[in-house]
XYZ file of C-alpha atoms in Angstrom:
623
model
C 71.753 6.101 52.487
C 68.087 7.157 51.993
C 67.345 10.230 49.926
C 65.345 12.787 51.945
C 63.495 13.723 48.737
C 61.776 10.334 48.913
C 60.461 10.824 52.452
C 56.852 11.889 52.849
C 55.535 11.698 56.387
C 51.857 11.488 55.474
C 49.367 12.604 52.862
C 49.179 16.363 52.770
C 52.712 16.941 54.047
C 55.407 18.214 51.706
C 58.436 15.901 51.269
C 61.387 16.772 53.455
C 64.282 18.223 51.506
C 68.006 17.935 52.042
C 68.108 21.567 53.167
C 65.338 20.927 55.709
C 67.347 18.070 57.133
C 70.536 20.137 57.280
C 68.781 22.888 59.251
C 67.603 20.387 61.844
C 71.033 18.764 62.091
C 72.849 22.085 62.387
C 70.577 22.901 65.293
C 71.553 19.682 67.050
C 75.256 20.185 66.322
C 75.135 23.618 68.011
C 78.064 25.024 66.085
C 80.084 21.803 65.799
C 81.298 21.188 62.229
C 79.056 19.072 59.996
C 82.157 17.053 59.037
C 81.873 15.440 62.460
C 79.139 13.272 60.937
C 81.216 12.302 57.895
C 83.314 9.149 58.100
C 85.917 7.949 55.619
C 86.830 4.651 54.022
C 90.379 3.306 53.978
C 90.706 4.937 50.549
C 89.871 8.288 52.123
C 86.459 8.414 50.450
C 83.829 10.302 52.473
C 80.741 8.523 53.768
C 78.079 11.180 54.208
C 75.253 10.787 56.732
C 72.662 11.447 54.024
C 72.651 11.855 50.246
C 70.572 13.474 47.568
C 68.818 11.319 45.000
C 71.248 9.622 42.597
C 71.336 10.956 39.054
C 71.886 7.596 37.376
C 68.637 5.633 37.441
C 69.732 3.088 34.827
C 70.950 -0.271 36.182
C 74.506 -1.337 35.476
C 74.555 -4.279 33.079
C 75.618 -7.430 34.878
C 73.932 -10.712 35.686
C 70.977 -11.334 33.343
C 67.753 -9.731 34.540
C 65.919 -11.742 37.226
C 68.440 -14.583 36.889
C 69.781 -16.144 40.103
C 73.491 -16.253 40.754
C 75.256 -19.613 40.806
C 75.314 -21.104 44.287
C 78.893 -22.340 44.504
C 80.168 -24.731 47.165
C 83.801 -24.993 48.099
C 85.416 -28.442 47.544
C 88.707 -28.670 49.427
C 88.967 -31.998 51.270
C 92.490 -33.422 50.713
C 91.053 -36.929 50.185
C 89.548 -36.971 46.642
C 87.066 -39.689 47.595
C 85.806 -37.695 50.591
C 85.742 -34.523 48.488
C 83.663 -36.356 45.878
C 81.131 -37.460 48.510
C 80.864 -33.905 49.822
C 80.426 -32.482 46.316
C 77.639 -34.918 45.428
C 75.869 -34.173 48.713
C 76.163 -30.435 48.066
C 74.699 -30.770 44.558
C 71.840 -32.886 45.870
C 71.031 -30.299 48.548
C 70.857 -26.945 46.839
C 74.263 -26.041 45.398
C 74.435 -25.797 41.615
C 78.155 -25.161 41.359
C 81.440 -26.524 42.699
C 84.505 -24.431 43.537
C 87.492 -26.795 43.303
C 90.413 -25.685 45.469
C 93.792 -27.360 44.963
C 96.396 -27.584 47.721
C 98.914 -24.784 47.549
C 96.504 -22.378 45.877
C 96.176 -18.809 47.074
C 92.654 -19.484 48.340
C 93.136 -23.025 49.638
C 93.411 -21.889 53.293
C 95.679 -24.817 54.121
C 93.599 -27.573 52.536
C 92.634 -28.514 48.983
C 92.769 -31.370 46.475
C 96.332 -32.743 46.791
C 97.265 -32.876 43.104
C 95.879 -32.671 39.583
C 96.738 -36.126 38.282
C 94.205 -37.969 36.067
C 93.555 -40.529 38.802
C 92.823 -37.843 41.399
C 90.434 -35.940 39.133
C 88.640 -39.132 38.111
C 87.982 -39.920 41.766
C 86.997 -36.341 42.465
C 84.402 -36.206 39.672
C 83.197 -39.791 39.901
C 79.405 -39.854 39.564
C 79.197 -36.102 38.889
C 77.492 -35.321 35.588
C 79.490 -32.399 34.311
C 77.023 -31.671 31.500
C 73.952 -31.622 33.751
C 73.751 -27.849 34.076
C 76.057 -27.454 37.056
C 78.783 -24.834 37.219
C 82.386 -25.929 37.786
C 85.188 -23.543 38.747
C 88.701 -24.910 39.178
C 91.779 -23.096 40.414
C 94.925 -24.605 38.887
C 98.043 -24.003 40.962
C 101.200 -22.857 39.225
C 103.776 -25.657 39.288
C 101.426 -28.301 40.745
C 100.307 -29.972 37.512
C 97.986 -28.558 34.888
C 94.551 -29.171 36.370
C 92.859 -27.489 33.418
C 94.443 -29.761 30.822
C 93.818 -32.843 32.945
C 90.145 -32.020 33.453
C 89.748 -31.214 29.761
C 91.150 -34.637 28.902
C 88.746 -36.288 31.378
C 85.791 -34.500 29.758
C 86.876 -35.663 26.313
C 87.363 -39.188 27.636
C 83.741 -39.136 28.825
C 82.703 -37.997 25.316
C 81.046 -34.846 26.608
C 80.669 -31.853 24.301
C 82.938 -29.177 25.847
C 80.621 -26.428 24.638
C 77.832 -27.816 26.832
C 79.790 -27.471 30.076
C 79.751 -24.463 32.368
C 83.445 -24.686 33.266
C 85.623 -21.803 34.416
C 89.298 -22.752 34.292
C 90.413 -19.767 36.381
C 94.132 -19.764 35.576
C 95.528 -16.996 37.789
C 99.303 -17.042 37.637
C 99.857 -13.383 38.534
C 97.694 -13.294 41.661
C 99.249 -16.586 42.823
C 102.725 -15.113 42.451
C 101.595 -11.988 44.310
C 100.553 -14.094 47.295
C 103.755 -16.189 47.191
C 106.083 -13.225 46.782
C 108.126 -14.757 43.995
C 107.977 -15.961 40.411
C 109.868 -18.764 38.639
C 110.483 -16.547 35.595
C 109.741 -13.138 34.175
C 106.164 -12.621 33.076
C 107.375 -11.981 29.520
C 108.716 -15.564 29.485
C 105.604 -17.116 31.007
C 102.971 -15.243 29.035
C 103.410 -16.950 25.650
C 103.098 -20.569 26.871
C 100.246 -19.467 29.139
C 98.406 -18.016 26.144
C 99.109 -21.254 24.295
C 97.329 -23.274 26.977
C 94.285 -21.018 26.766
C 94.303 -21.042 22.979
C 94.499 -24.832 22.986
C 91.460 -25.139 25.245
C 89.537 -22.738 23.025
C 90.322 -24.820 19.947
C 89.070 -27.929 21.733
C 85.659 -26.268 22.075
C 85.604 -25.104 25.688
C 83.686 -21.894 26.334
C 85.611 -20.639 29.337
C 86.283 -18.205 30.878
C 89.852 -19.392 31.133
C 91.765 -16.821 33.188
C 90.771 -15.108 36.406
C 91.537 -11.530 37.374
C 91.369 -12.194 41.095
C 91.358 -9.244 43.466
C 91.137 -11.410 46.597
C 94.906 -11.347 47.140
C 94.735 -7.641 47.958
C 91.606 -7.958 50.086
C 92.998 -10.950 51.990
C 96.156 -8.965 52.725
C 94.200 -6.089 54.278
C 93.966 -3.810 51.261
C 91.260 -1.278 50.451
C 88.387 -1.478 47.995
C 90.075 0.777 45.434
C 93.333 -1.175 45.750
C 91.499 -4.444 45.153
C 89.737 -3.026 42.109
C 92.941 -1.563 40.652
C 94.776 -4.867 41.158
C 92.003 -6.883 39.494
C 91.877 -4.425 36.617
C 95.648 -4.537 36.102
C 95.558 -8.347 36.066
C 92.799 -8.309 33.470
C 94.791 -5.970 31.231
C 97.911 -8.129 31.604
C 95.937 -11.228 30.620
C 94.246 -9.393 27.754
C 97.636 -8.389 26.333
C 98.944 -11.906 26.884
C 96.080 -13.484 24.955
C 96.203 -10.961 22.133
C 99.973 -11.409 21.789
C 99.329 -15.158 21.695
C 97.231 -14.768 18.573
C 93.800 -14.772 20.148
C 91.285 -12.336 18.703
C 90.593 -9.391 21.026
C 86.867 -10.153 21.160
C 87.559 -13.753 22.190
C 90.321 -12.645 24.552
C 88.038 -10.376 26.569
C 85.458 -13.163 26.856
C 88.184 -15.476 28.179
C 88.659 -13.307 31.272
C 86.549 -13.530 34.438
C 86.823 -11.531 37.646
C 86.573 -12.365 41.295
C 86.299 -9.997 44.270
C 85.886 -10.527 47.987
C 82.564 -9.595 49.559
C 82.578 -8.533 53.193
C 80.092 -7.417 55.814
C 80.216 -3.739 54.830
C 77.211 -4.018 52.543
C 77.309 -0.552 50.996
C 81.006 -0.625 50.141
C 80.693 -4.181 48.811
C 77.766 -3.240 46.569
C 79.612 -0.156 45.333
C 82.811 -2.134 44.696
C 81.153 -4.766 42.525
C 79.249 -2.111 40.584
C 82.444 -0.079 40.124
C 84.268 -3.096 38.687
C 81.746 -3.393 35.876
C 82.005 0.314 35.060
C 85.805 0.199 35.076
C 85.943 -2.862 32.842
C 83.489 -1.249 30.411
C 85.787 1.776 30.241
C 88.706 -0.487 29.360
C 86.673 -2.334 26.748
C 85.840 0.961 25.040
C 89.514 1.938 25.148
C 90.226 -1.302 23.267
C 87.635 -0.434 20.626
C 85.166 -3.012 21.926
C 81.491 -2.525 22.655
C 81.161 -3.369 26.381
C 79.419 -6.524 27.424
C 79.040 -7.872 30.964
C 82.022 -9.844 32.235
C 81.590 -12.852 34.485
C 82.111 -11.613 38.051
C 82.343 -14.073 40.936
C 82.256 -13.274 44.636
C 83.675 -15.041 47.662
C 82.850 -14.038 51.215
C 85.905 -12.491 52.811
C 88.552 -14.577 54.526
C 89.853 -11.687 56.599
C 86.533 -11.173 58.414
C 86.317 -14.792 59.633
C 86.918 -15.347 63.332
C 87.906 -18.482 65.181
C 86.161 -17.281 68.315
C 82.363 -17.209 68.425
C 82.358 -18.505 64.843
C 78.568 -18.509 64.642
C 78.791 -14.733 64.152
C 80.569 -15.567 60.886
C 77.170 -16.720 59.630
C 75.828 -13.187 60.052
C 78.853 -11.625 58.392
C 78.564 -14.067 55.483
C 74.857 -13.303 55.109
C 75.572 -9.574 54.814
C 78.353 -10.215 52.316
C 76.187 -12.536 50.204
C 73.314 -10.058 50.336
C 75.591 -7.284 49.065
C 77.262 -9.304 46.310
C 73.907 -10.669 45.153
C 72.316 -7.223 44.927
C 75.421 -5.927 43.143
C 74.982 -8.463 40.342
C 77.593 -11.130 41.090
C 77.252 -14.073 38.688
C 78.445 -16.657 41.217
C 78.926 -16.564 44.982
C 80.979 -18.823 47.219
C 80.313 -18.626 50.959
C 83.250 -19.623 53.122
C 81.912 -21.962 55.849
C 81.724 -20.291 59.236
C 84.222 -22.710 60.822
C 86.903 -22.526 58.116
C 89.252 -20.453 60.276
C 89.254 -23.289 62.836
C 89.817 -26.169 60.424
C 88.256 -28.159 57.610
C 84.475 -27.647 57.881
C 82.164 -30.583 58.504
C 78.653 -31.221 57.143
C 76.754 -28.662 59.231
C 79.029 -25.748 58.295
C 78.830 -26.715 54.618
C 75.045 -26.881 54.865
C 74.886 -23.404 56.371
C 77.142 -22.063 53.599
C 74.709 -23.407 50.984
C 71.578 -22.339 52.798
C 72.838 -18.798 53.369
C 72.522 -18.318 49.623
C 69.381 -20.391 49.126
C 67.395 -18.453 51.720
C 68.388 -15.133 50.146
C 67.539 -16.412 46.676
C 64.401 -18.437 47.272
C 62.820 -16.722 50.275
C 64.076 -13.162 49.964
C 64.052 -13.201 46.125
C 67.111 -10.967 45.918
C 67.814 -11.907 42.317
C 64.433 -10.705 41.069
C 65.525 -7.066 40.836
C 68.345 -5.948 38.578
C 70.762 -3.523 40.247
C 68.396 -2.172 42.912
C 71.135 0.263 43.955
C 70.676 2.270 40.750
C 69.522 5.739 41.703
C 70.504 5.390 45.363
C 72.376 8.571 46.163
C 74.719 6.979 48.664
C 75.659 3.907 46.660
C 75.882 5.779 43.359
C 78.214 8.296 45.012
C 80.374 5.522 46.478
C 80.445 3.694 43.154
C 81.699 6.752 41.297
C 84.215 7.623 43.996
C 85.601 4.093 43.932
C 85.843 4.219 40.152
C 87.914 7.394 40.313
C 90.185 6.157 43.123
C 90.704 2.740 41.539
C 91.370 4.195 38.099
C 94.099 6.458 39.499
C 95.764 3.461 41.197
C 95.385 1.405 38.025
C 97.135 4.127 36.035
C 100.012 4.038 38.537
C 100.363 0.298 37.974
C 100.269 0.736 34.205
C 102.849 3.536 34.339
C 105.092 1.180 36.307
C 104.945 -1.322 33.442
C 101.887 -3.381 34.326
C 100.933 -5.814 37.046
C 104.086 -7.938 37.117
C 106.441 -4.946 36.991
C 104.474 -3.230 39.754
C 104.810 -6.359 41.895
C 108.556 -6.474 41.207
C 108.829 -2.849 42.324
C 106.650 -3.560 45.390
C 104.393 -0.711 44.299
C 101.187 -2.613 45.002
C 102.504 -4.245 48.175
C 103.573 -0.940 49.782
C 100.135 0.564 49.340
C 98.405 -2.548 50.675
C 100.809 -2.728 53.632
C 100.015 0.866 54.601
C 96.284 0.148 54.528
C 96.785 -3.070 56.463
C 98.714 -1.198 59.156
C 95.905 1.359 59.475
C 93.363 -1.439 59.643
C 95.335 -3.290 62.316
C 95.617 -0.107 64.373
C 91.850 0.360 64.246
C 91.289 -3.266 65.212
C 93.689 -2.875 68.157
C 91.756 0.188 69.306
C 88.455 -1.589 68.675
C 87.400 1.160 66.316
C 86.736 -1.569 63.754
C 84.735 -4.166 65.655
C 84.684 -7.924 65.140
C 81.940 -9.338 67.322
C 83.164 -12.333 69.297
C 86.817 -11.470 68.754
C 87.450 -7.801 69.552
C 84.090 -7.138 71.234
C 81.406 -9.057 73.117
C 83.607 -12.083 73.907
C 82.309 -15.286 75.459
C 84.963 -17.018 77.549
C 82.672 -20.013 78.023
C 81.726 -20.546 74.392
C 81.195 -24.126 73.243
C 83.729 -25.555 70.810
C 82.523 -26.024 67.233
C 83.149 -29.235 65.335
C 85.569 -29.430 62.425
C 86.848 -32.466 60.581
C 89.879 -34.241 61.989
C 91.984 -33.481 58.926
C 95.412 -31.897 59.109
C 96.341 -29.027 56.797
C 98.197 -30.026 53.652
C 101.919 -29.341 53.715
C 103.644 -28.966 50.363
C 107.284 -28.446 49.506
C 108.064 -25.005 48.024
C 107.590 -24.900 44.287
C 110.485 -24.166 41.965
C 113.259 -21.622 42.083
C 112.319 -18.142 43.197
C 114.046 -16.386 40.290
C 112.171 -13.149 40.848
C 111.556 -12.206 44.475
C 109.385 -9.407 45.784
C 107.245 -8.678 48.830
C 104.355 -11.086 49.228
C 100.716 -10.209 49.847
C 100.164 -12.504 52.836
C 96.560 -13.199 53.850
C 95.456 -12.048 57.292
C 92.444 -12.312 59.551
C 91.428 -9.205 61.422
C 90.573 -11.007 64.641
C 93.837 -12.979 64.863
C 95.694 -10.703 67.365
C 92.908 -11.022 69.931
C 92.548 -14.736 69.213
C 96.210 -15.323 69.975
C 95.644 -13.859 73.434
C 92.574 -16.018 73.892
C 94.720 -19.031 73.001
C 97.217 -18.028 75.715
C 94.351 -17.793 78.166
C 93.198 -21.308 77.242
C 96.730 -22.643 77.732
C 96.968 -21.014 81.178
C 93.557 -22.412 82.121
C 94.649 -25.879 81.077
C 97.966 -25.654 82.942
C 96.850 -23.835 86.112
C 93.130 -24.455 86.342
C 92.225 -20.768 86.095
C 92.469 -17.961 83.568
C 94.296 -14.674 84.183
C 91.979 -12.358 86.142
C 91.276 -8.692 86.601
C 89.257 -7.471 89.573
C 86.674 -4.822 88.687
C 86.897 -2.398 91.599
C 83.458 -0.838 91.285
C 82.824 2.321 93.276
C 79.494 3.802 94.272
C 76.099 2.541 93.136
C 75.215 0.379 90.131
C 74.086 3.507 88.329
C 77.603 4.916 88.839
C 79.722 1.975 87.723
C 77.691 -0.295 85.404
C 78.513 1.422 82.108
C 82.263 1.500 82.631
C 82.377 -1.901 84.334
C 80.616 -3.415 81.313
C 83.127 -1.729 79.000
C 86.089 -2.935 81.069
C 84.788 -6.495 81.256
C 84.394 -6.635 77.465
C 87.856 -5.169 76.868
C 89.724 -7.556 79.183
C 87.794 -10.644 78.151
C 88.497 -10.060 74.453
C 92.035 -11.052 75.447
C 90.945 -13.967 77.628
C 91.463 -12.131 80.947
C 88.506 -13.013 83.123
C 86.874 -10.019 84.763
C 85.472 -10.697 88.242
C 82.786 -8.205 89.116
C 81.891 -6.733 92.477
C 79.232 -4.682 94.186
C 79.909 -1.010 94.561
C 82.351 -0.096 97.335
C 82.725 3.013 99.392
C 85.020 1.606 102.079
C 88.679 1.273 100.929
C 89.381 -1.532 103.423
C 86.449 -3.598 102.159
C 87.588 -2.965 98.582
C 91.133 -4.167 99.363
C 89.796 -7.273 101.100
C 87.560 -8.136 98.129
C 90.499 -7.699 95.777
C 92.672 -10.078 97.799
C 89.871 -12.651 97.941
C 89.431 -12.543 94.150
C 92.876 -14.015 93.446
C 93.417 -11.478 90.665
C 96.750 -9.834 89.976
C 95.185 -6.836 88.219
C 92.505 -4.351 89.206
C 90.405 -1.874 87.269
C 88.575 0.961 89.000
C 85.145 1.578 87.469
C 82.681 4.359 88.220
C 81.483 7.800 87.146
C 83.655 10.916 86.921
C 81.825 12.338 89.923
C 82.653 9.323 92.099
C 86.230 9.278 90.779
C 86.715 12.824 92.051
C 85.671 11.704 95.530
C 86.987 8.140 95.870
C 89.336 7.022 93.057
C 92.644 8.139 94.608
C 91.906 6.495 97.952
C 90.719 3.330 96.171
C 93.887 3.186 94.081
C 96.103 3.440 97.172
C 94.128 0.681 98.878
C 94.452 -1.626 95.859
C 98.162 -0.894 95.543
C 98.677 -1.712 99.232
C 96.707 -4.930 98.722
C 99.253 -6.089 96.105
C 97.737 -5.203 92.732
C 100.403 -5.637 90.037
C 98.763 -2.960 87.907
C 95.759 -0.746 88.524
C 93.670 0.480 85.590
C 90.970 3.105 85.614
C 88.050 2.965 83.173
C 87.997 6.444 81.684
C 90.494 9.104 80.670
C 91.026 10.578 84.123
C 90.671 14.158 82.909
C 92.271 16.817 85.089
C 92.615 14.227 87.840
C 94.923 12.002 85.779
C 98.232 13.124 87.319
C 96.905 12.716 90.850
C 95.502 9.288 89.989
C 98.850 8.156 88.615
C 100.543 9.369 91.786
C 98.004 7.345 93.791
C 98.898 4.151 91.915
C 96.831 4.058 88.710
C 99.132 2.687 86.027
C 96.947 2.934 82.922
C 93.632 4.270 81.653
C 91.256 2.347 79.395
C 88.603 4.086 77.318
C 86.898 3.896 73.938
C 89.666 4.363 71.374
C 92.549 3.345 73.609
C 94.870 0.613 72.332
C 93.109 -2.410 73.805
C 95.591 -4.830 72.283
C 98.555 -3.081 73.915
C 96.708 -3.022 77.255
C 96.043 -6.758 77.052
C 99.583 -7.639 76.007
C 100.971 -5.658 78.938
C 98.508 -7.397 81.262
C 99.796 -10.794 80.177
C 103.397 -9.758 80.769
C 102.489 -8.798 84.323
C 100.243 -11.755 85.161
C 102.713 -14.305 83.829
C 105.393 -12.954 86.179
C 103.028 -12.767 89.142
């Protein structure tokens, strides 16, 4: 993403230009198309290998200059007393904001405060000074009690000036219905009373924001950056119309709306996405006759990138996501604890979630520079491209009648489903890598601690008067994790995992690269790969295979050795009882002969690893 115009090798040397770089690259490509170096996002936007200097050097208005973002900590323990103790500990140890998740909410992840009764909220906020400069964000759940009204009453009971509290009510009816896949009534029937609730809170002196245009539902479901932006924008417009129709002044209505996006480990796309949101919202404000002013934009590290396996890698992913959202001007960031996909996080995981932000703020000083991406050719280009793609999708939603109508017509869901399918295909082929889940597995990893708290189970809410396709959350590593779970069950029942014998041919220099690849591929699915020295004698190879106790075998070596030994090795393994013989590599012109000799499948970079592993389980479980 560096501009070549900025590169000067040493004093006295002229800066390298883009054209200079292209000449050197064309020489290396030797006639191959330059497009070979260009990748694309899931929106089809090109990612160039190098960019010219960005034209826009002015920062995008967002978080106040040199101001830190709010360090939010998730509060989701189903026991209000335990949740209260966690919240107080978090505030005493670096967090300056609390993200209150209620059970049944779209971001609760199976846990959350059980209800919104006055007694529950009193226990939850016992000993917490709401007017002491901390930030509170609640997420009321449609049909589970009005948490906003109840908390407002508690604040008034404590005789606290509502205007002195940093409280985001975050009503988000539309995104909640999108995740559920149904609505209790038409949006036209719900909008007026919804606006009445917001108007009532405004009259009582609360500052808000009150409603949340939450793009996470699309991101959680596997959608693209432009789809997430378009969805958030359409929600904001729906809420803006709702508030204006409810008698709220347009200026006050726009200030009542906050945004939230997911931040993931793709730092450049995350930075560009958050910057694009501010530009898109400013365009809408101007269309409404308003002079743009920065909206409140919150970030949450992405649910879909969390893995159950090797969860410590989640710390690295969360650090990248926080880094990106912070540089992009997010006003508040919530880091999902690294063990959340395994259960309710305990004290250490919560501490790491806090400290991920504190280190970046207090040691790396990320908040000291306003929009450092301004003028970066790569990020500016991505920002503009995302704006254009998201605006086109937003217009489609508006032409369909707005957010609710588009959900009814499954317009949004179809687009997200197509992107999710493409994403899942790339995960299966290990083109998109999740360390610890789809690559670099550790079959002997130590178990991480989570609290012994069962997920909250709630009865379905209300009548599903309007039904449409849901936007179900997903985790990218889940398909591989399910296979790892099967491996654990087999280990527990039989005392050993499924095995594949790596039939290495030739010297270490011949087989190490492909044997390493094969071991990683099979062990991502929990199939233990037993290595071997290089063989040249088919009889010795067959004997080693039998001694391994494996049902599967994978021949590993160089193309040169394959030409000399692979067919004989395959016949020896087949005679020794191998249920299926793989070969690491494509086989090339030798593929037909190898199949005739007993090779049943070929594994290589880009092959469908998930399909290979699923087939392996079918064979080993019938062995």
